PDB file of C-alpha atoms and ligand atoms in Angstrom:
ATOM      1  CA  UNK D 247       9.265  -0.842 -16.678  1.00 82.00           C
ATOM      2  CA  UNK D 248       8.364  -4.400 -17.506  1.00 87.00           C
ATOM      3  CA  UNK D 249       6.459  -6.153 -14.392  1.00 94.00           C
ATOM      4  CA  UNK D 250       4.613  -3.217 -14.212  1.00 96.00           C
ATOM      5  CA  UNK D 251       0.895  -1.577 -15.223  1.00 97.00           C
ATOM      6  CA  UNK D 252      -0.448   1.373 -14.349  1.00 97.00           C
ATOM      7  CA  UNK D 253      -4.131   1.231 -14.952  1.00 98.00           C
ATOM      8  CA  UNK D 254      -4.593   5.163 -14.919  1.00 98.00           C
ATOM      9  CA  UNK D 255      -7.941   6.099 -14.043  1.00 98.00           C
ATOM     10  CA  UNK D 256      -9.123   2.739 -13.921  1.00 98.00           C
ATOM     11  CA  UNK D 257     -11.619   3.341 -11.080  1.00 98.00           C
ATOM     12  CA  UNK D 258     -14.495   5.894 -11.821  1.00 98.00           C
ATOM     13  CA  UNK D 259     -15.295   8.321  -8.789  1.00 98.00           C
ATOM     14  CA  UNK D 260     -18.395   5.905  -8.005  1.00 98.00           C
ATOM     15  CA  UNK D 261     -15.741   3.563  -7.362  1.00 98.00           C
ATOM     16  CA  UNK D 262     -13.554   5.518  -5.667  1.00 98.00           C
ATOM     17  CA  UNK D 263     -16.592   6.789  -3.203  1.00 98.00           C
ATOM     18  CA  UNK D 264     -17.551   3.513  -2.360  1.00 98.00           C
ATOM     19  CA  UNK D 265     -14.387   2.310  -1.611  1.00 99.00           C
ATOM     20  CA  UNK D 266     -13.712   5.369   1.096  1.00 98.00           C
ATOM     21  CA  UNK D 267     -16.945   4.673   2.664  1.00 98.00           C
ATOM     22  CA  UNK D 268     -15.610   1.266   3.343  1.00 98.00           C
ATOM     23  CA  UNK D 269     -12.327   2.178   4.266  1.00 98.00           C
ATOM     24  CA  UNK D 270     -13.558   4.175   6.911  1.00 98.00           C
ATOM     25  CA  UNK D 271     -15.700   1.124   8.661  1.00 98.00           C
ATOM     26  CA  UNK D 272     -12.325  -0.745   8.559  1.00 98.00           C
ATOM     27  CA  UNK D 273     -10.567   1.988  10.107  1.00 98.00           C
ATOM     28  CA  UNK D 274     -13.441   2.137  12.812  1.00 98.00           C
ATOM     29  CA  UNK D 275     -12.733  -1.789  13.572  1.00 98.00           C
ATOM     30  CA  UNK D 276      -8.839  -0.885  13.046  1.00 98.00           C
ATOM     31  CA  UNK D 277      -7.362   2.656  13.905  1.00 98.00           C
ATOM     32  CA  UNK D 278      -4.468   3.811  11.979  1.00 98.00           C
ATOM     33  CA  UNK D 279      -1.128   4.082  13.673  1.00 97.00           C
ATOM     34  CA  UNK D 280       2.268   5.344  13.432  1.00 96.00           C
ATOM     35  CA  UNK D 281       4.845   2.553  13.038  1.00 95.00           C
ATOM     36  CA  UNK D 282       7.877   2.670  14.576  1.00 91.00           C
ATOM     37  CA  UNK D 283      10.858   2.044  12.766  1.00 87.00           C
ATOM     38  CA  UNK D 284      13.120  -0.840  14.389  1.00 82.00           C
ATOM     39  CA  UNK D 285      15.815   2.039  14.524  1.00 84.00           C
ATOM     40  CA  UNK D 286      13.024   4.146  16.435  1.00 88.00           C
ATOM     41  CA  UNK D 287      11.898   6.779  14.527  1.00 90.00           C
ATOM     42  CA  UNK D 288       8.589   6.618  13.702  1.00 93.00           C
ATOM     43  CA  UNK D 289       6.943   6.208  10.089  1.00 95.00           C
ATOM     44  CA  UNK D 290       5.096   9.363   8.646  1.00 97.00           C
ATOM     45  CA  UNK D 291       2.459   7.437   6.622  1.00 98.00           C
ATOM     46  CA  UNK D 292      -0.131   6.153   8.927  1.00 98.00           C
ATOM     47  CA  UNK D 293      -1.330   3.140   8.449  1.00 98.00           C
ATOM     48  CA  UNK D 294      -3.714  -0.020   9.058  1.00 98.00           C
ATOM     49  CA  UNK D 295      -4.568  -3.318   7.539  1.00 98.00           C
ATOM     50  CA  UNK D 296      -7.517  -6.089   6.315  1.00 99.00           C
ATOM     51  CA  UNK D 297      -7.731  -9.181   5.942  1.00 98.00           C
ATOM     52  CA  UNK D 298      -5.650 -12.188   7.859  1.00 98.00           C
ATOM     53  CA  UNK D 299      -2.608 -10.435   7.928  1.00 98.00           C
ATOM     54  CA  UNK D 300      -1.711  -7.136   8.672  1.00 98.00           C
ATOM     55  CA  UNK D 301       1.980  -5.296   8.220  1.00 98.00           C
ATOM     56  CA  UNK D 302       3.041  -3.878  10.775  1.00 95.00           C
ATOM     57  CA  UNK D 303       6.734  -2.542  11.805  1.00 92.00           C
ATOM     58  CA  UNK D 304       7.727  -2.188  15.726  1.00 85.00           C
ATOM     59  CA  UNK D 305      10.639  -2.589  17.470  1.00 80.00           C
ATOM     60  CA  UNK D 306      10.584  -6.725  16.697  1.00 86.00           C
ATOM     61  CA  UNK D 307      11.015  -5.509  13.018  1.00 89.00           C
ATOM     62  CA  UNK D 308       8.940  -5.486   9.679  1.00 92.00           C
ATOM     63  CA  UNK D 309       6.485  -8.327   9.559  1.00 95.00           C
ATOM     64  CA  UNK D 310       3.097  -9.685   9.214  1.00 98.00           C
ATOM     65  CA  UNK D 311       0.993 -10.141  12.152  1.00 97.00           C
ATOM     66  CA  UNK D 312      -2.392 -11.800  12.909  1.00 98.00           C
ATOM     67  CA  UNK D 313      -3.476  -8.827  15.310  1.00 98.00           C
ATOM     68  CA  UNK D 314      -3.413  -5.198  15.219  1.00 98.00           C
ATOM     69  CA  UNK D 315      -1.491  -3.075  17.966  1.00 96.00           C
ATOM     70  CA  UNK D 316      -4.536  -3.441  20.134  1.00 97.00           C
ATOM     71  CA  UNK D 317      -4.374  -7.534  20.207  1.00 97.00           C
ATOM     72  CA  UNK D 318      -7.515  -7.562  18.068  1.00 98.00           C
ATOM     73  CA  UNK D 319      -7.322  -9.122  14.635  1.00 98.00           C
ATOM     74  CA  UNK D 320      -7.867  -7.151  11.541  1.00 98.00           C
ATOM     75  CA  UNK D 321     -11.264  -6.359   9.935  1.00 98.00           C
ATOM     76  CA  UNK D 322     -11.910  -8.777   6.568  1.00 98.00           C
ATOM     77  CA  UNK D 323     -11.006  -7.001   3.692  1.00 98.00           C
ATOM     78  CA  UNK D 324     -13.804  -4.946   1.775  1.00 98.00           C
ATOM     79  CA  UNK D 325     -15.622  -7.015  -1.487  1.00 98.00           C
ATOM     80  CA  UNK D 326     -14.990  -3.711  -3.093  1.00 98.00           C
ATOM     81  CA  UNK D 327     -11.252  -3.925  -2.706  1.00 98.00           C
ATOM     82  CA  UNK D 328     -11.205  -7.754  -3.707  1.00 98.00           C
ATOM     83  CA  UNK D 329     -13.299  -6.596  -6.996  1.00 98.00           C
ATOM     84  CA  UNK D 330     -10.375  -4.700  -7.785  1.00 98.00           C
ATOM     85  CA  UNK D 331      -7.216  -7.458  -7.212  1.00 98.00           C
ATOM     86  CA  UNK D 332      -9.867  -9.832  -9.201  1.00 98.00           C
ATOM     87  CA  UNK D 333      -9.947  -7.738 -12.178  1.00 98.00           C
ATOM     88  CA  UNK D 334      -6.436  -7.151 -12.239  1.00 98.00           C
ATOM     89  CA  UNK D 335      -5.028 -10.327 -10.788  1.00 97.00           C
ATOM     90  CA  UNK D 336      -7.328 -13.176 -11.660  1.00 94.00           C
ATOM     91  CA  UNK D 337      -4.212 -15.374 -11.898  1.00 93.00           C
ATOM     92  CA  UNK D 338      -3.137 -15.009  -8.797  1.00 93.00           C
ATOM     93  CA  UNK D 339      -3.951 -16.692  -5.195  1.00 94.00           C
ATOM     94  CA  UNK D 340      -6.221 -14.540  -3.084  1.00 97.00           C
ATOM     95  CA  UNK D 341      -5.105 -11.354  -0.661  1.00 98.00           C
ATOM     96  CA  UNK D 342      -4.485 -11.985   2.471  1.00 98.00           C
ATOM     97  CA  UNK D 343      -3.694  -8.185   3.472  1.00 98.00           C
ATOM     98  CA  UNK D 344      -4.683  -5.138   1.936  1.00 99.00           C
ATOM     99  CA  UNK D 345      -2.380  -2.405   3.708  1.00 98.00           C
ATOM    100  CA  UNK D 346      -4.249   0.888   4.098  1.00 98.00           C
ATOM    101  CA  UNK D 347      -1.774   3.435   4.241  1.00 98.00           C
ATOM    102  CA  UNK D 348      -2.956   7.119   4.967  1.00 98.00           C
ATOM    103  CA  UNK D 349      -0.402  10.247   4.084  1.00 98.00           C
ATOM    104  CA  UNK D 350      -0.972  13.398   5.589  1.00 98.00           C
ATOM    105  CA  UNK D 351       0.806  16.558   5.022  1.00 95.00           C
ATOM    106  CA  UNK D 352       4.519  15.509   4.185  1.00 96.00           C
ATOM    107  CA  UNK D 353       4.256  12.371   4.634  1.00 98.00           C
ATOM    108  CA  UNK D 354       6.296  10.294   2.532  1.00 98.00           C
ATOM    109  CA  UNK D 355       7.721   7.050   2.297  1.00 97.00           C
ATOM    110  CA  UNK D 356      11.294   6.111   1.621  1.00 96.00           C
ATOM    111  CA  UNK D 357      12.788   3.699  -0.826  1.00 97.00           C
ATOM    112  CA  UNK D 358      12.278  -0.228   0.032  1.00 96.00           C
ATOM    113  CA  UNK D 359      11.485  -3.120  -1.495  1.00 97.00           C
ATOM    114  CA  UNK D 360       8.630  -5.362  -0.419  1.00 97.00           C
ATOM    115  CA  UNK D 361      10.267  -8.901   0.775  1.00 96.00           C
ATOM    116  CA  UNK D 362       8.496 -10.348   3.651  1.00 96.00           C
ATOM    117  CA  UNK D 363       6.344 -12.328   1.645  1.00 97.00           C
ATOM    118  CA  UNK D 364       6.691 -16.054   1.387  1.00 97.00           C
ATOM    119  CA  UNK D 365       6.169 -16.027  -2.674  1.00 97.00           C
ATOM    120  CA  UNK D 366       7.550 -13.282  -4.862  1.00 98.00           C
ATOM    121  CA  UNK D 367       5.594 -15.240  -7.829  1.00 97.00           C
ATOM    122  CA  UNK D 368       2.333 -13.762  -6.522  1.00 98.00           C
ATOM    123  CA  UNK D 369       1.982 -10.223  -7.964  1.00 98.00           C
ATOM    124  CA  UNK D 370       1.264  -7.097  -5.668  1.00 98.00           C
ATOM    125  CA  UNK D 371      -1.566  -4.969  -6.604  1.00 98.00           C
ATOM    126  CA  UNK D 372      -1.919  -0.590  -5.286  1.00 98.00           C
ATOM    127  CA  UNK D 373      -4.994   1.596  -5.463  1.00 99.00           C
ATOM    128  CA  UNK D 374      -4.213   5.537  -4.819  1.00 99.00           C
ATOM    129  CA  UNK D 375      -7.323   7.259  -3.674  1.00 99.00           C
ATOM    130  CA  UNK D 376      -6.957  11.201  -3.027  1.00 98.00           C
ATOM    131  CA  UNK D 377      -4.047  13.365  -3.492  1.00 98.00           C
ATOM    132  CA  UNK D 378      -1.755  12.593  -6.454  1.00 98.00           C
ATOM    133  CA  UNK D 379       1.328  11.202  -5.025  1.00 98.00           C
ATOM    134  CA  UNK D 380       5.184  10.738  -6.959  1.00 98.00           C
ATOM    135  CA  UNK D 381       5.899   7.226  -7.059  1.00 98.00           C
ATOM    136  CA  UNK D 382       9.398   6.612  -7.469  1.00 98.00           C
ATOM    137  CA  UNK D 383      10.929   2.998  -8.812  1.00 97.00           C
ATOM    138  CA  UNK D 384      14.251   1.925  -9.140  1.00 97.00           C
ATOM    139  CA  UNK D 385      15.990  -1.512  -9.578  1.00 97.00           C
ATOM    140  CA  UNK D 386      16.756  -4.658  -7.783  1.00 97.00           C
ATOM    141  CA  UNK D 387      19.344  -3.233  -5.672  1.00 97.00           C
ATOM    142  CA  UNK D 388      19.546   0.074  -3.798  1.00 97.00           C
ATOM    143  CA  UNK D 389      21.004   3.525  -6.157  1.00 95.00           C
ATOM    144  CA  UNK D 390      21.461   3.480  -9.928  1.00 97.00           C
ATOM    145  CA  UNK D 391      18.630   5.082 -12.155  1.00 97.00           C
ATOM    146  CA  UNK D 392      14.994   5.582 -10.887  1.00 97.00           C
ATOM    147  CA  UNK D 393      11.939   6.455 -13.045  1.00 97.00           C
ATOM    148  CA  UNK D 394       9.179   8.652 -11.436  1.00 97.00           C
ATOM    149  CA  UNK D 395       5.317   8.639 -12.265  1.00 97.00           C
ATOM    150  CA  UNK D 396       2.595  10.191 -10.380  1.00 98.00           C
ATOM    151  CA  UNK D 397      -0.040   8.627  -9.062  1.00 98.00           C
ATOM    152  CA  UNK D 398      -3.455   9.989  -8.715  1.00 98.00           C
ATOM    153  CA  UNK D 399      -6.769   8.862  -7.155  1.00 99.00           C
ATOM    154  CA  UNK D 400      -8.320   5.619  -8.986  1.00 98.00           C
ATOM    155  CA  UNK D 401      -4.954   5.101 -10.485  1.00 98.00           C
ATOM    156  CA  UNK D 402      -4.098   0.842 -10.377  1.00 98.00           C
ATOM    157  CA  UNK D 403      -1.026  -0.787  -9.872  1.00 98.00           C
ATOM    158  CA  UNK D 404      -0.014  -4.217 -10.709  1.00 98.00           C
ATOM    159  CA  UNK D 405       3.655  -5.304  -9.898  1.00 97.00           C
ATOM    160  CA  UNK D 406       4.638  -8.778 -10.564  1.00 96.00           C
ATOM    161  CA  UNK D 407       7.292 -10.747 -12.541  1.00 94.00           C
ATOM    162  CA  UNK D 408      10.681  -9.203 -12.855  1.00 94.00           C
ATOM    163  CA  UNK D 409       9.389  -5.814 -10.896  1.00 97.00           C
ATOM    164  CA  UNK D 410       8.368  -7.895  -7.528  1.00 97.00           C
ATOM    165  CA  UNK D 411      11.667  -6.693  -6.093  1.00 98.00           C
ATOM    166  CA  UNK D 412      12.362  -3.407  -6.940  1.00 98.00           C
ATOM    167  CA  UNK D 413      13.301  -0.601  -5.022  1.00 98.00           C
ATOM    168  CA  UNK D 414       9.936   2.009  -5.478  1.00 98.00           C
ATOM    169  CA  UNK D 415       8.792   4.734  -3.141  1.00 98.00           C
ATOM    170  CA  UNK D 416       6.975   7.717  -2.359  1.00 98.00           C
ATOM    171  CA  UNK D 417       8.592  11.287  -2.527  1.00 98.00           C
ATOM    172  CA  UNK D 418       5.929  13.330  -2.148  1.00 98.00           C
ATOM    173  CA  UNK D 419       2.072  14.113  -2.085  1.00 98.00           C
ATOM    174  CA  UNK D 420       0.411  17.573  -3.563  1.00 98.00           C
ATOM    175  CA  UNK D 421      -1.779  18.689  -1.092  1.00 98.00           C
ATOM    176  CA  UNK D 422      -5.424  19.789  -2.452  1.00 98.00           C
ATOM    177  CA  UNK D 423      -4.890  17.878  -5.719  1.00 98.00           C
ATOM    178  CA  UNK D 424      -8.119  15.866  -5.278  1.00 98.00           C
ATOM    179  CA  UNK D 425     -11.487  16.241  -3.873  1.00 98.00           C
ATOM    180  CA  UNK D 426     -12.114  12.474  -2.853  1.00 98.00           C
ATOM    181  CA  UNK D 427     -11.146  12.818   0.672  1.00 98.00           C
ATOM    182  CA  UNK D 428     -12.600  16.228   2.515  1.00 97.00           C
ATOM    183  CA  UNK D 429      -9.695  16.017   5.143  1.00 95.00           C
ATOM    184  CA  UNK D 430      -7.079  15.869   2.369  1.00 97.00           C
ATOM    185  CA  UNK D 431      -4.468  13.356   1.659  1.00 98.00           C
ATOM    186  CA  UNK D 432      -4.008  10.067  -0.295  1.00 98.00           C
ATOM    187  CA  UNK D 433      -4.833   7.044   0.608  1.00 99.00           C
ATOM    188  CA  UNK D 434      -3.038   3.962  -1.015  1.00 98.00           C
ATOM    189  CA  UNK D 435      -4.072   0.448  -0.726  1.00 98.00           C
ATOM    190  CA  UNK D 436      -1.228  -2.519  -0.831  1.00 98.00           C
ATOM    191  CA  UNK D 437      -3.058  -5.984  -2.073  1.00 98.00           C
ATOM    192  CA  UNK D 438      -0.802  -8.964  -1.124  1.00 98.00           C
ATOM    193  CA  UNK D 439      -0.415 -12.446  -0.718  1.00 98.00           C
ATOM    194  CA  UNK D 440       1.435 -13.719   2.579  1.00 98.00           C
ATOM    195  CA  UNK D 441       1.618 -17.392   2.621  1.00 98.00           C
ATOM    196  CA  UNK D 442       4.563 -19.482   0.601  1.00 97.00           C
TER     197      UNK D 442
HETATM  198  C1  MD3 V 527       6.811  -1.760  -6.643  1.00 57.93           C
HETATM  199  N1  MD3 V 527       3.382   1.712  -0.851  1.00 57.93           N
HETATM  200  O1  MD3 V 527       3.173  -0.077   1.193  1.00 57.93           O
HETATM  201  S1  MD3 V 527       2.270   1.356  -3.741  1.00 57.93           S
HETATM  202  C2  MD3 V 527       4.156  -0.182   0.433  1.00 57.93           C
HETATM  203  O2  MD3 V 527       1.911   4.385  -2.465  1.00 57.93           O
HETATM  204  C3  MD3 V 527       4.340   0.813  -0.662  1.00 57.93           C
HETATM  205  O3  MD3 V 527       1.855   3.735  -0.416  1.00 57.93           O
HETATM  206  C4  MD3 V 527       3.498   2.784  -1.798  1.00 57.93           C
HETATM  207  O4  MD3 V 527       5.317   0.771  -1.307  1.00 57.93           O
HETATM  208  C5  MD3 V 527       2.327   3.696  -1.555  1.00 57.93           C
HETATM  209  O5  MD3 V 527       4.990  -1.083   0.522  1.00 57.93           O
HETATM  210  C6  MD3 V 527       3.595   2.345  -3.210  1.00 57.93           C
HETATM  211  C7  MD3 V 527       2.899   0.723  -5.265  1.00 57.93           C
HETATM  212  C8  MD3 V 527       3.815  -0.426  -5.069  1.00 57.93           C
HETATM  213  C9  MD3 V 527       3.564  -1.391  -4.146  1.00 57.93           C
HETATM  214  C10 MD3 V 527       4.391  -2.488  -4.047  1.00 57.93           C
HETATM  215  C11 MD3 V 527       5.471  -2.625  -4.898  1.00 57.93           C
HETATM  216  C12 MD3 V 527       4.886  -0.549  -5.886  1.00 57.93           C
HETATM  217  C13 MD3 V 527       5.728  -1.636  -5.816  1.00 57.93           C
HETATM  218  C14 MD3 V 527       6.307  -3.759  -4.840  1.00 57.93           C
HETATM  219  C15 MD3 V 527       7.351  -3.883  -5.701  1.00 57.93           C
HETATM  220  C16 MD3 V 527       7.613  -2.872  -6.594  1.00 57.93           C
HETATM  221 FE1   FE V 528       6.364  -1.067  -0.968  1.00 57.93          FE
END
């Protein structure tokens, strides 16, 4: 679909080590957590944030925030993950979240688009780390056709342009499909710009 890449394989398993090992020192400094939905269910990805902003989705709504669920603000994000949006990206303005989002066993994520941004002309960039995962896109408003692609670890996404607004999602992970993580699962990383 145009206003989107899929860098498949870009990131060696070097890459894709060091990245985990500093995932997990910003998940020390900032504990996943289960969103709640604003309709009060709660979200079965798991998730966290870097960098100045953080998404986060409560009973206020979707939205960036300055602080994670405990008050404190969010760790800076990792030179390892900005290496990435800079290859990828150079155009662009700099990150001001990375969203780390962690799915277990079934956890999957439902079709949305990504509008609480202040500029849909800055692109979004994804890195999938662990167990392959079936991404799911589909067009600027909800239903109609979708395309499907799975995603596996060191896999990069770049969405920008005509793409920024699509409908995309995750239907499901396949457990064991990856060795990266011994406790199983995917990670993907979100790389966006906030500001206007
Ligand atoms: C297509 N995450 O956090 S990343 C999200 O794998 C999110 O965790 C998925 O959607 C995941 O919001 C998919 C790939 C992605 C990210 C943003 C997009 C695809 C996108 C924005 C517009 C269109
Ligand atoms: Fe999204």
């Amino acid at each position: 679909m145009r206003g989107v890449q899929v860098f498949a394989g870009m990131l060696g398993r070097p890459a894709q080590e060091a990245l985990v090992d500093d995932l997990r020192a910003v998940v020390r400094a900032a504990p996943l957590f289960s969103p709640m939905t604003p309709y009060g269910k709660p979200m079965s990805v798991r998730m966290t944030s870097a960098g100045r902003y953080g998404w986060l989705s409560d009973r206020r709504g979707y939205r960036y925030s300055e602080t994670h669920p405990s008050g404190r603000p969010w760790p800076p994000i990792p030179d390892s993950v900005l290496a990435v949006w800079r290859a990828v990206a150079s155009e662009a303005a700099a990150p001001q979240c990375c969203l780390v989002n962690f799915y277990g066993e079934g956890a999957r994520m439902g079709m949305h688009q990504d509008r609480d941004e202040g500029d849909f002309g800055q692109p979004v960039v994804s890195v999938s780390l662990g167990d392959s995962a079936l991404f799911r896109i589909g067009n600027l408003t909800r239903g109609g056709k979708t395309e499907s692609v799975w995603l596996e670890s060191g896999d990069v996404v770049v969405i920008g342009g005509e793409a920024r607004l699509v409908y995309h999602g995750i239907d499901r992970v396949k457990p064991n499909s990856s060795t990266l993580l011994p406790e199983g699962g995917r990670i993907n990383l979100t790389l966006r710009v906030v500001d206007p």
